[in-house]
PDB file of C-alpha atoms in Angstrom:
ATOM      1  CA  MET A   1     -18.502  -8.166 -18.646  1.00 57.00           C
ATOM      2  CA  ASP A   2     -19.973 -11.676 -18.232  1.00 73.00           C
ATOM      3  CA  LEU A   3     -20.532 -13.498 -14.937  1.00 78.00           C
ATOM      4  CA  LEU A   4     -17.277 -15.494 -15.133  1.00 77.00           C
ATOM      5  CA  ASN A   5     -15.133 -12.387 -15.638  1.00 78.00           C
ATOM      6  CA  THR A   6     -17.037 -10.579 -12.878  1.00 85.00           C
ATOM      7  CA  LEU A   7     -16.350 -13.445 -10.477  1.00 87.00           C
ATOM      8  CA  GLY A   8     -12.672 -13.495 -11.491  1.00 85.00           C
ATOM      9  CA  LEU A   9     -12.414  -9.740 -10.965  1.00 89.00           C
ATOM     10  CA  PHE A  10     -13.973 -10.019  -7.504  1.00 91.00           C
ATOM     11  CA  LEU A  11     -11.792 -12.952  -6.400  1.00 90.00           C
ATOM     12  CA  GLY A  12      -8.637 -11.272  -7.717  1.00 86.00           C
ATOM     13  CA  SER A  13      -9.508  -8.075  -5.862  1.00 89.00           C
ATOM     14  CA  LEU A  14     -10.354  -9.981  -2.675  1.00 91.00           C
ATOM     15  CA  LEU A  15      -7.100 -11.974  -2.734  1.00 87.00           C
ATOM     16  CA  SER A  16      -4.810  -9.054  -3.558  1.00 83.00           C
ATOM     17  CA  ASN A  17      -6.324  -6.775  -0.944  1.00 87.00           C
ATOM     18  CA  THR A  18      -6.299  -9.442   1.766  1.00 88.00           C
ATOM     19  CA  LEU A  19      -2.573  -9.986   1.200  1.00 83.00           C
ATOM     20  CA  ALA A  20      -1.956  -6.229   1.097  1.00 81.00           C
ATOM     21  CA  SER A  21      -3.885  -5.666   4.311  1.00 83.00           C
ATOM     22  CA  LEU A  22      -1.923  -8.407   6.074  1.00 81.00           C
ATOM     23  CA  SER A  23       1.470  -7.200   4.824  1.00 78.00           C
ATOM     24  CA  GLY A  24       1.090  -3.420   4.666  1.00 76.00           C
ATOM     25  CA  GLY A  25       0.860  -2.870   0.908  1.00 74.00           C
ATOM     26  CA  GLY A  26       0.965  -4.423  -2.532  1.00 70.00           C
ATOM     27  CA  ALA A  27      -2.674  -4.652  -3.642  1.00 75.00           C
ATOM     28  CA  GLY A  28      -1.639  -3.726  -7.184  1.00 72.00           C
ATOM     29  CA  LEU A  29       0.371  -6.940  -7.558  1.00 69.00           C
ATOM     30  CA  ILE A  30      -2.721  -8.872  -8.664  1.00 73.00           C
ATOM     31  CA  GLN A  31      -5.456  -6.291  -9.075  1.00 81.00           C
ATOM     32  CA  PHE A  32      -3.731  -3.913 -11.477  1.00 77.00           C
ATOM     33  CA  PRO A  33      -2.452  -6.567 -13.955  1.00 76.00           C
ATOM     34  CA  LEU A  34      -5.882  -8.226 -13.791  1.00 79.00           C
ATOM     35  CA  LEU A  35      -7.539  -5.023 -14.985  1.00 83.00           C
ATOM     36  CA  ILE A  36      -5.145  -4.870 -17.943  1.00 78.00           C
ATOM     37  CA  PHE A  37      -5.693  -8.587 -18.691  1.00 76.00           C
ATOM     38  CA  LEU A  38      -9.454  -7.967 -18.815  1.00 81.00           C
ATOM     39  CA  GLY A  39      -8.962  -5.266 -21.447  1.00 80.00           C
ATOM     40  CA  LEU A  40      -8.401  -1.876 -19.832  1.00 83.00           C
ATOM     41  CA  PRO A  41      -5.638   0.390 -21.226  1.00 80.00           C
ATOM     42  CA  PHE A  42      -2.742   1.096 -18.837  1.00 73.00           C
ATOM     43  CA  ALA A  43      -3.815   4.629 -17.817  1.00 72.00           C
ATOM     44  CA  VAL A  44      -7.471   3.625 -17.334  1.00 81.00           C
ATOM     45  CA  ALA A  45      -6.473   0.539 -15.330  1.00 81.00           C
ATOM     46  CA  LEU A  46      -4.206   2.665 -13.113  1.00 77.00           C
ATOM     47  CA  ALA A  47      -6.902   5.233 -12.346  1.00 80.00           C
ATOM     48  CA  THR A  48      -9.521   2.521 -11.777  1.00 87.00           C
ATOM     49  CA  HIS A  49      -7.173   0.624  -9.451  1.00 85.00           C
ATOM     50  CA  LYS A  50      -6.458   3.797  -7.469  1.00 81.00           C
ATOM     51  CA  VAL A  51     -10.174   4.387  -6.875  1.00 86.00           C
ATOM     52  CA  ALA A  52     -10.803   0.776  -5.843  1.00 87.00           C
ATOM     53  CA  SER A  53      -7.817   0.751  -3.475  1.00 84.00           C
ATOM     54  CA  VAL A  54      -9.522   3.320  -1.256  1.00 86.00           C
ATOM     55  CA  ALA A  55     -11.910   0.595  -0.077  1.00 89.00           C
ATOM     56  CA  LEU A  56      -8.916  -1.455   1.102  1.00 85.00           C
ATOM     57  CA  GLY A  57      -8.051   1.308   3.553  1.00 84.00           C
ATOM     58  CA  LEU A  58     -11.692   1.675   4.589  1.00 88.00           C
ATOM     59  CA  GLY A  59     -12.092  -2.025   5.364  1.00 88.00           C
ATOM     60  CA  ALA A  60      -8.814  -2.123   7.276  1.00 86.00           C
ATOM     61  CA  ALA A  61      -9.644   1.124   9.112  1.00 85.00           C
ATOM     62  CA  ILE A  62     -12.958  -0.231  10.379  1.00 88.00           C
ATOM     63  CA  LYS A  63     -11.270  -3.349  11.747  1.00 86.00           C
ATOM     64  CA  HIS A  64      -8.371  -1.463  13.371  1.00 81.00           C
ATOM     65  CA  ILE A  65     -10.702   1.171  14.862  1.00 83.00           C
ATOM     66  CA  ARG A  66     -12.866  -1.555  16.386  1.00 83.00           C
ATOM     67  CA  ALA A  67      -9.735  -3.237  17.763  1.00 79.00           C
ATOM     68  CA  GLY A  68      -8.403   0.059  19.165  1.00 78.00           C
ATOM     69  CA  SER A  69      -5.037  -0.506  17.491  1.00 73.00           C
ATOM     70  CA  LEU A  70      -4.630   2.917  15.862  1.00 78.00           C
ATOM     71  CA  ASN A  71      -2.524   5.783  17.156  1.00 82.00           C
ATOM     72  CA  TRP A  72      -4.568   8.688  15.793  1.00 86.00           C
ATOM     73  CA  PRO A  73      -2.016  11.527  16.167  1.00 89.00           C
ATOM     74  CA  LEU A  74       0.579   9.478  14.264  1.00 89.00           C
ATOM     75  CA  THR A  75      -2.020   8.446  11.677  1.00 89.00           C
ATOM     76  CA  VAL A  76      -2.847  12.103  10.977  1.00 91.00           C
ATOM     77  CA  TYR A  77       0.887  12.884  10.830  1.00 92.00           C
ATOM     78  CA  VAL A  78       1.516  10.201   8.166  1.00 91.00           C
ATOM     79  CA  ILE A  79      -1.508  11.358   6.148  1.00 90.00           C
ATOM     80  CA  VAL A  80      -0.471  15.013   6.142  1.00 90.00           C
ATOM     81  CA  ALA A  81       3.231  14.295   5.545  1.00 89.00           C
ATOM     82  CA  GLY A  82       2.521  12.397   2.334  1.00 86.00           C
ATOM     83  CA  MET A  83      -0.355  14.433   0.898  1.00 83.00           C
ATOM     84  CA  LEU A  84       1.617  16.913  -1.209  1.00 80.00           C
ATOM     85  CA  GLY A  85       3.840  14.145  -2.552  1.00 81.00           C
ATOM     86  CA  VAL A  86       0.802  12.099  -3.574  1.00 81.00           C
ATOM     87  CA  ILE A  87      -0.768  15.056  -5.405  1.00 81.00           C
ATOM     88  CA  LEU A  88       2.501  15.823  -7.180  1.00 80.00           C
ATOM     89  CA  GLY A  89       3.047  12.197  -8.193  1.00 75.00           C
ATOM     90  CA  ALA A  90      -0.519  11.751  -9.460  1.00 70.00           C
ATOM     91  CA  ASN A  91      -0.121  14.767 -11.757  1.00 71.00           C
ATOM     92  CA  VAL A  92       3.367  13.859 -12.965  1.00 67.00           C
ATOM     93  CA  ILE A  93       2.562  10.255 -13.948  1.00 63.00           C
ATOM     94  CA  LEU A  94       0.059  11.413 -16.562  1.00 58.00           C
ATOM     95  CA  PHE A  95       2.942  12.896 -18.573  1.00 61.00           C
ATOM     96  CA  VAL A  96       5.873  10.553 -17.822  1.00 58.00           C
ATOM     97  CA  PRO A  97       6.540   7.150 -19.488  1.00 56.00           C
ATOM     98  CA  GLY A  98       6.195   4.623 -16.698  1.00 55.00           C
ATOM     99  CA  ARG A  99       8.282   1.600 -17.747  1.00 65.00           C
ATOM    100  CA  ALA A 100      11.706   2.796 -16.601  1.00 66.00           C
ATOM    101  CA  ALA A 101      10.250   4.175 -13.382  1.00 63.00           C
ATOM    102  CA  GLU A 102       8.526   0.853 -12.672  1.00 66.00           C
ATOM    103  CA  ALA A 103      11.759  -1.100 -13.228  1.00 73.00           C
ATOM    104  CA  MET A 104      13.625   1.180 -10.803  1.00 70.00           C
ATOM    105  CA  LEU A 105      10.822   0.843  -8.277  1.00 68.00           C
ATOM    106  CA  GLY A 106      11.030  -2.931  -8.667  1.00 75.00           C
ATOM    107  CA  LEU A 107      14.727  -2.872  -7.758  1.00 80.00           C
ATOM    108  CA  LEU A 108      14.029  -0.718  -4.713  1.00 76.00           C
ATOM    109  CA  ILE A 109      11.237  -3.000  -3.509  1.00 77.00           C
ATOM    110  CA  LEU A 110      13.454  -6.055  -3.936  1.00 84.00           C
ATOM    111  CA  GLY A 111      15.961  -4.203  -1.780  1.00 83.00           C
ATOM    112  CA  LEU A 112      13.293  -3.749   0.909  1.00 80.00           C
ATOM    113  CA  GLY A 113      12.642  -7.485   0.968  1.00 83.00           C
ATOM    114  CA  ILE A 114      16.340  -8.361   1.153  1.00 88.00           C
ATOM    115  CA  TYR A 115      16.880  -5.825   3.941  1.00 85.00           C
ATOM    116  CA  SER A 116      13.975  -7.200   5.989  1.00 84.00           C
ATOM    117  CA  LEU A 117      15.105 -10.778   5.387  1.00 85.00           C
ATOM    118  CA  THR A 118      18.616 -10.091   6.680  1.00 86.00           C
ATOM    119  CA  LYS A 119      17.375  -8.204   9.791  1.00 82.00           C
ATOM    120  CA  LYS A 120      15.776 -11.025  11.745  1.00 80.00           C
ATOM    121  CA  GLU A 121      14.567  -8.908  14.670  1.00 82.00           C
ATOM    122  CA  LEU A 122      13.317  -6.032  12.507  1.00 81.00           C
ATOM    123  CA  GLY A 123       9.836  -4.957  13.534  1.00 80.00           C
ATOM    124  CA  GLN A 124       9.350  -7.702  16.107  1.00 87.00           C
ATOM    125  CA  TYR A 125       9.142  -5.296  19.042  1.00 85.00           C
ATOM    126  CA  ASP A 126       8.087  -1.692  19.540  1.00 86.00           C
ATOM    127  CA  GLN A 127      11.303   0.312  20.023  1.00 90.00           C
ATOM    128  CA  PRO A 128      10.340   4.017  19.946  1.00 89.00           C
ATOM    129  CA  ARG A 129      12.896   6.341  18.362  1.00 92.00           C
ATOM    130  CA  ASN A 130      12.996   9.583  16.351  1.00 92.00           C
ATOM    131  CA  ARG A 131       9.647  10.661  17.794  1.00 90.00           C
ATOM    132  CA  HIS A 132      10.954  14.050  18.952  1.00 91.00           C
ATOM    133  CA  TRP A 133      10.244  17.079  16.776  1.00 90.00           C
ATOM    134  CA  GLN A 134      13.472  16.850  14.770  1.00 93.00           C
ATOM    135  CA  GLY A 135      12.841  13.190  13.979  1.00 94.00           C
ATOM    136  CA  MET A 136       9.250  13.939  12.996  1.00 94.00           C
ATOM    137  CA  VAL A 137      10.372  16.689  10.598  1.00 93.00           C
ATOM    138  CA  ILE A 138      12.948  14.455   8.904  1.00 94.00           C
ATOM    139  CA  GLY A 139      10.455  11.587   8.839  1.00 93.00           C
ATOM    140  CA  GLY A 140       7.910  13.896   7.212  1.00 92.00           C
ATOM    141  CA  PHE A 141      10.268  14.574   4.310  1.00 91.00           C
ATOM    142  CA  GLY A 142      10.810  10.827   3.900  1.00 91.00           C
ATOM    143  CA  LEU A 143       7.071  10.181   3.830  1.00 91.00           C
ATOM    144  CA  ALA A 144       6.565  13.003   1.311  1.00 88.00           C
ATOM    145  CA  LEU A 145       9.058  11.352  -1.058  1.00 86.00           C
ATOM    146  CA  ILE A 146       7.255   8.028  -0.722  1.00 86.00           C
ATOM    147  CA  GLY A 147       4.002   9.917  -1.361  1.00 84.00           C
ATOM    148  CA  ILE A 148       5.318  10.948  -4.787  1.00 81.00           C
ATOM    149  CA  LEU A 149       5.832   7.263  -5.638  1.00 76.00           C
ATOM    150  CA  ASN A 150       2.402   6.402  -4.283  1.00 72.00           C
ATOM    151  CA  GLY A 151       0.683   9.000  -6.445  1.00 68.00           C
ATOM    152  CA  SER A 152       2.504   7.982  -9.603  1.00 65.00           C
ATOM    153  CA  LEU A 153       2.974   4.200  -9.617  1.00 62.00           C
ATOM    154  CA  THR A 154       0.810   1.128  -9.385  1.00 56.00           C
ATOM    155  CA  ALA A 155       1.995  -1.209  -6.663  1.00 61.00           C
ATOM    156  CA  GLY A 156       4.254  -1.573  -3.687  1.00 64.00           C
ATOM    157  CA  THR A 157       4.572   1.932  -2.241  1.00 73.00           C
ATOM    158  CA  GLY A 158       2.639   0.987   0.887  1.00 80.00           C
ATOM    159  CA  LEU A 159       5.449  -1.467   1.577  1.00 80.00           C
ATOM    160  CA  PHE A 160       7.890   1.465   1.601  1.00 83.00           C
ATOM    161  CA  VAL A 161       5.790   3.245   4.217  1.00 88.00           C
ATOM    162  CA  THR A 162       5.524   0.106   6.356  1.00 88.00           C
ATOM    163  CA  LEU A 163       9.285  -0.437   6.419  1.00 88.00           C
ATOM    164  CA  PHE A 164       9.987   3.282   6.854  1.00 91.00           C
ATOM    165  CA  LEU A 165       7.751   3.417   9.954  1.00 93.00           C
ATOM    166  CA  ILE A 166       9.540   0.379  11.381  1.00 92.00           C
ATOM    167  CA  ARG A 167      13.076   1.530  10.601  1.00 91.00           C
ATOM    168  CA  TRP A 168      12.796   5.253  11.367  1.00 93.00           C
ATOM    169  CA  PHE A 169      10.231   5.363  14.179  1.00 93.00           C
ATOM    170  CA  GLY A 170      10.792   1.901  15.685  1.00 93.00           C
ATOM    171  CA  PHE A 171       7.266   0.492  15.295  1.00 92.00           C
ATOM    172  CA  ASP A 172       6.690  -3.230  15.249  1.00 90.00           C
ATOM    173  CA  TYR A 173       5.115  -4.775  12.143  1.00 88.00           C
ATOM    174  CA  LYS A 174       1.562  -4.803  13.507  1.00 86.00           C
ATOM    175  CA  GLN A 175       1.632  -1.109  14.398  1.00 88.00           C
ATOM    176  CA  ALA A 176       3.300  -0.115  11.123  1.00 89.00           C
ATOM    177  CA  VAL A 177       0.858  -2.114   8.995  1.00 87.00           C
ATOM    178  CA  ALA A 178      -2.164  -0.599  10.778  1.00 87.00           C
ATOM    179  CA  LEU A 179      -0.788   2.939  10.288  1.00 89.00           C
ATOM    180  CA  THR A 180       0.047   2.284   6.637  1.00 88.00           C
ATOM    181  CA  LEU A 181      -3.312   0.798   5.702  1.00 85.00           C
ATOM    182  CA  VAL A 182      -5.350   3.662   7.110  1.00 86.00           C
ATOM    183  CA  SER A 183      -2.994   6.489   6.088  1.00 87.00           C
ATOM    184  CA  VAL A 184      -1.959   5.158   2.672  1.00 83.00           C
ATOM    185  CA  GLY A 185      -4.777   2.777   1.779  1.00 81.00           C
ATOM    186  CA  LEU A 186      -7.604   5.147   2.644  1.00 84.00           C
ATOM    187  CA  PHE A 187      -6.284   8.715   2.502  1.00 86.00           C
ATOM    188  CA  TRP A 188      -3.230   8.724   0.208  1.00 83.00           C
ATOM    189  CA  ASN A 189      -4.975   6.519  -2.355  1.00 80.00           C
ATOM    190  CA  GLY A 190      -8.153   8.577  -2.061  1.00 83.00           C
ATOM    191  CA  ILE A 191      -6.236  11.821  -2.633  1.00 82.00           C
ATOM    192  CA  GLY A 192      -4.316  10.244  -5.525  1.00 78.00           C
ATOM    193  CA  ALA A 193      -7.477   8.946  -7.180  1.00 79.00           C
ATOM    194  CA  ALA A 194      -9.215  12.324  -6.853  1.00 82.00           C
ATOM    195  CA  THR A 195      -6.161  14.145  -8.227  1.00 78.00           C
ATOM    196  CA  MET A 196      -5.925  11.836 -11.242  1.00 75.00           C
ATOM    197  CA  TYR A 197      -9.640  12.277 -11.940  1.00 80.00           C
ATOM    198  CA  VAL A 198      -9.407  16.086 -11.761  1.00 81.00           C
ATOM    199  CA  ALA A 199      -6.329  15.955 -14.007  1.00 75.00           C
ATOM    200  CA  GLY A 200      -8.332  14.135 -16.668  1.00 77.00           C
ATOM    201  CA  ALA A 201      -7.594  10.433 -16.117  1.00 74.00           C
ATOM    202  CA  ASP A 202     -10.306   8.031 -17.276  1.00 83.00           C
ATOM    203  CA  ILE A 203     -11.878   5.665 -14.736  1.00 87.00           C
ATOM    204  CA  TYR A 204     -13.828   2.611 -15.861  1.00 89.00           C
ATOM    205  CA  TRP A 205     -16.834   3.044 -13.579  1.00 89.00           C
ATOM    206  CA  PRO A 206     -18.781  -0.145 -14.529  1.00 90.00           C
ATOM    207  CA  TRP A 207     -16.143  -2.278 -12.744  1.00 90.00           C
ATOM    208  CA  ILE A 208     -15.819  -0.055  -9.691  1.00 92.00           C
ATOM    209  CA  PRO A 209     -18.631  -1.664  -7.573  1.00 92.00           C
ATOM    210  CA  VAL A 210     -17.096  -5.165  -7.884  1.00 93.00           C
ATOM    211  CA  LEU A 211     -13.612  -3.844  -7.155  1.00 92.00           C
ATOM    212  CA  LEU A 212     -14.800  -1.802  -4.181  1.00 93.00           C
ATOM    213  CA  LEU A 213     -16.518  -4.847  -2.662  1.00 94.00           C
ATOM    214  CA  GLY A 214     -13.440  -7.054  -3.116  1.00 92.00           C
ATOM    215  CA  SER A 215     -11.133  -4.340  -1.779  1.00 91.00           C
ATOM    216  CA  PHE A 216     -13.289  -3.600   1.255  1.00 92.00           C
ATOM    217  CA  LEU A 217     -13.740  -7.248   2.254  1.00 93.00           C
ATOM    218  CA  GLY A 218     -10.058  -7.982   1.583  1.00 90.00           C
ATOM    219  CA  GLY A 219      -8.971  -4.989   3.667  1.00 89.00           C
ATOM    220  CA  TYR A 220     -11.132  -6.081   6.593  1.00 91.00           C
ATOM    221  CA  LEU A 221     -10.099  -9.745   6.363  1.00 90.00           C
ATOM    222  CA  GLY A 222      -6.389  -8.935   6.114  1.00 86.00           C
ATOM    223  CA  ALA A 223      -6.595  -6.548   9.079  1.00 86.00           C
ATOM    224  CA  HIS A 224      -8.353  -9.259  11.082  1.00 86.00           C
ATOM    225  CA  LEU A 225      -5.624 -11.767  10.242  1.00 84.00           C
ATOM    226  CA  ALA A 226      -2.918  -9.235  11.110  1.00 81.00           C
ATOM    227  CA  SER A 227      -4.453  -8.647  14.554  1.00 80.00           C
ATOM    228  CA  GLN A 228      -4.539 -12.396  15.228  1.00 81.00           C
ATOM    229  CA  LYS A 229      -1.121 -13.400  13.905  1.00 79.00           C
ATOM    230  CA  SER A 230       2.408 -12.741  15.144  1.00 82.00           C
ATOM    231  CA  ASN A 231       4.829 -10.051  13.995  1.00 84.00           C
ATOM    232  CA  ARG A 232       7.000 -12.869  12.658  1.00 84.00           C
ATOM    233  CA  LEU A 233       4.282 -14.069  10.256  1.00 83.00           C
ATOM    234  CA  ILE A 234       3.508 -10.522   9.139  1.00 84.00           C
ATOM    235  CA  LYS A 235       7.221  -9.954   8.511  1.00 85.00           C
ATOM    236  CA  ARG A 236       7.388 -13.081   6.325  1.00 84.00           C
ATOM    237  CA  SER A 237       4.272 -12.006   4.411  1.00 83.00           C
ATOM    238  CA  PHE A 238       5.845  -8.588   3.854  1.00 81.00           C
ATOM    239  CA  GLU A 239       9.042 -10.169   2.514  1.00 83.00           C
ATOM    240  CA  ILE A 240       7.201 -12.530   0.159  1.00 84.00           C
ATOM    241  CA  LEU A 241       5.168  -9.665  -1.295  1.00 78.00           C
ATOM    242  CA  THR A 242       8.244  -7.473  -1.759  1.00 79.00           C
ATOM    243  CA  PHE A 243       9.958 -10.196  -3.793  1.00 83.00           C
ATOM    244  CA  LEU A 244       6.850 -10.884  -5.901  1.00 80.00           C
ATOM    245  CA  ILE A 245       6.070  -7.212  -6.562  1.00 75.00           C
ATOM    246  CA  GLY A 246       9.699  -6.230  -7.096  1.00 77.00           C
ATOM    247  CA  PHE A 247      10.225  -9.011  -9.636  1.00 81.00           C
ATOM    248  CA  LYS A 248       6.976  -8.223 -11.419  1.00 77.00           C
ATOM    249  CA  LEU A 249       7.813  -4.511 -11.731  1.00 72.00           C
ATOM    250  CA  LEU A 250      11.388  -5.227 -12.780  1.00 78.00           C
ATOM    251  CA  VAL A 251      10.472  -7.734 -15.497  1.00 80.00           C
ATOM    252  CA  GLY A 252       7.318  -5.901 -16.533  1.00 68.00           C
ATOM    253  CA  PHE A 253       4.924  -8.741 -17.347  1.00 56.00           C
TER     254      PHE A 253
END
């Protein structure tokens, strides 16, 4: 890959991961199609994107740990609740045609954006609920289902986790985004990437260093912006990304 393509790959990774880190998901909106545009087959691009996305969670985790904005017991809970779903989804996607699934996911993500848009006070304040043991059990099943989507599809599942944490547990946007980026960006994506590799998926390693650098810097920058900005701005960023990702998955370009 020549210098111009390398620079384009880095900038695309940096931009997509900064937006994802600010909004709580959606790095695949730009990064995954860019890998296909630069010549990787679908399955190779998916596996390569999954590996690179781990650095998004790492960059965001470092920033949130330094800021002291992570609730570690809840972070571990989200990680564990989704793990089996991620492993299952990463194995299933290698044998299932993805186009219909992506179109359905696109419709669901558009629904997330519309729901958030119509609920003006959603995620603006921390309103704890369902944090007793029954609520945690039910929430764990919900996260496991989202984990299946995360392991099997390319973009947008972090947005599901962000909105689920807000709607079910009553987090505000800042708290939900921080939890999502560390739990999903670092651990779920890492587990998914490892599972796909063990299952025989090809990863295009020559591009991994550039993608890791862009993902790491984007994750850190987005987390920094999220800590500085209001819940209102983060909510708007979330809604914009849901519409862009949902439309892209639905249309399939």
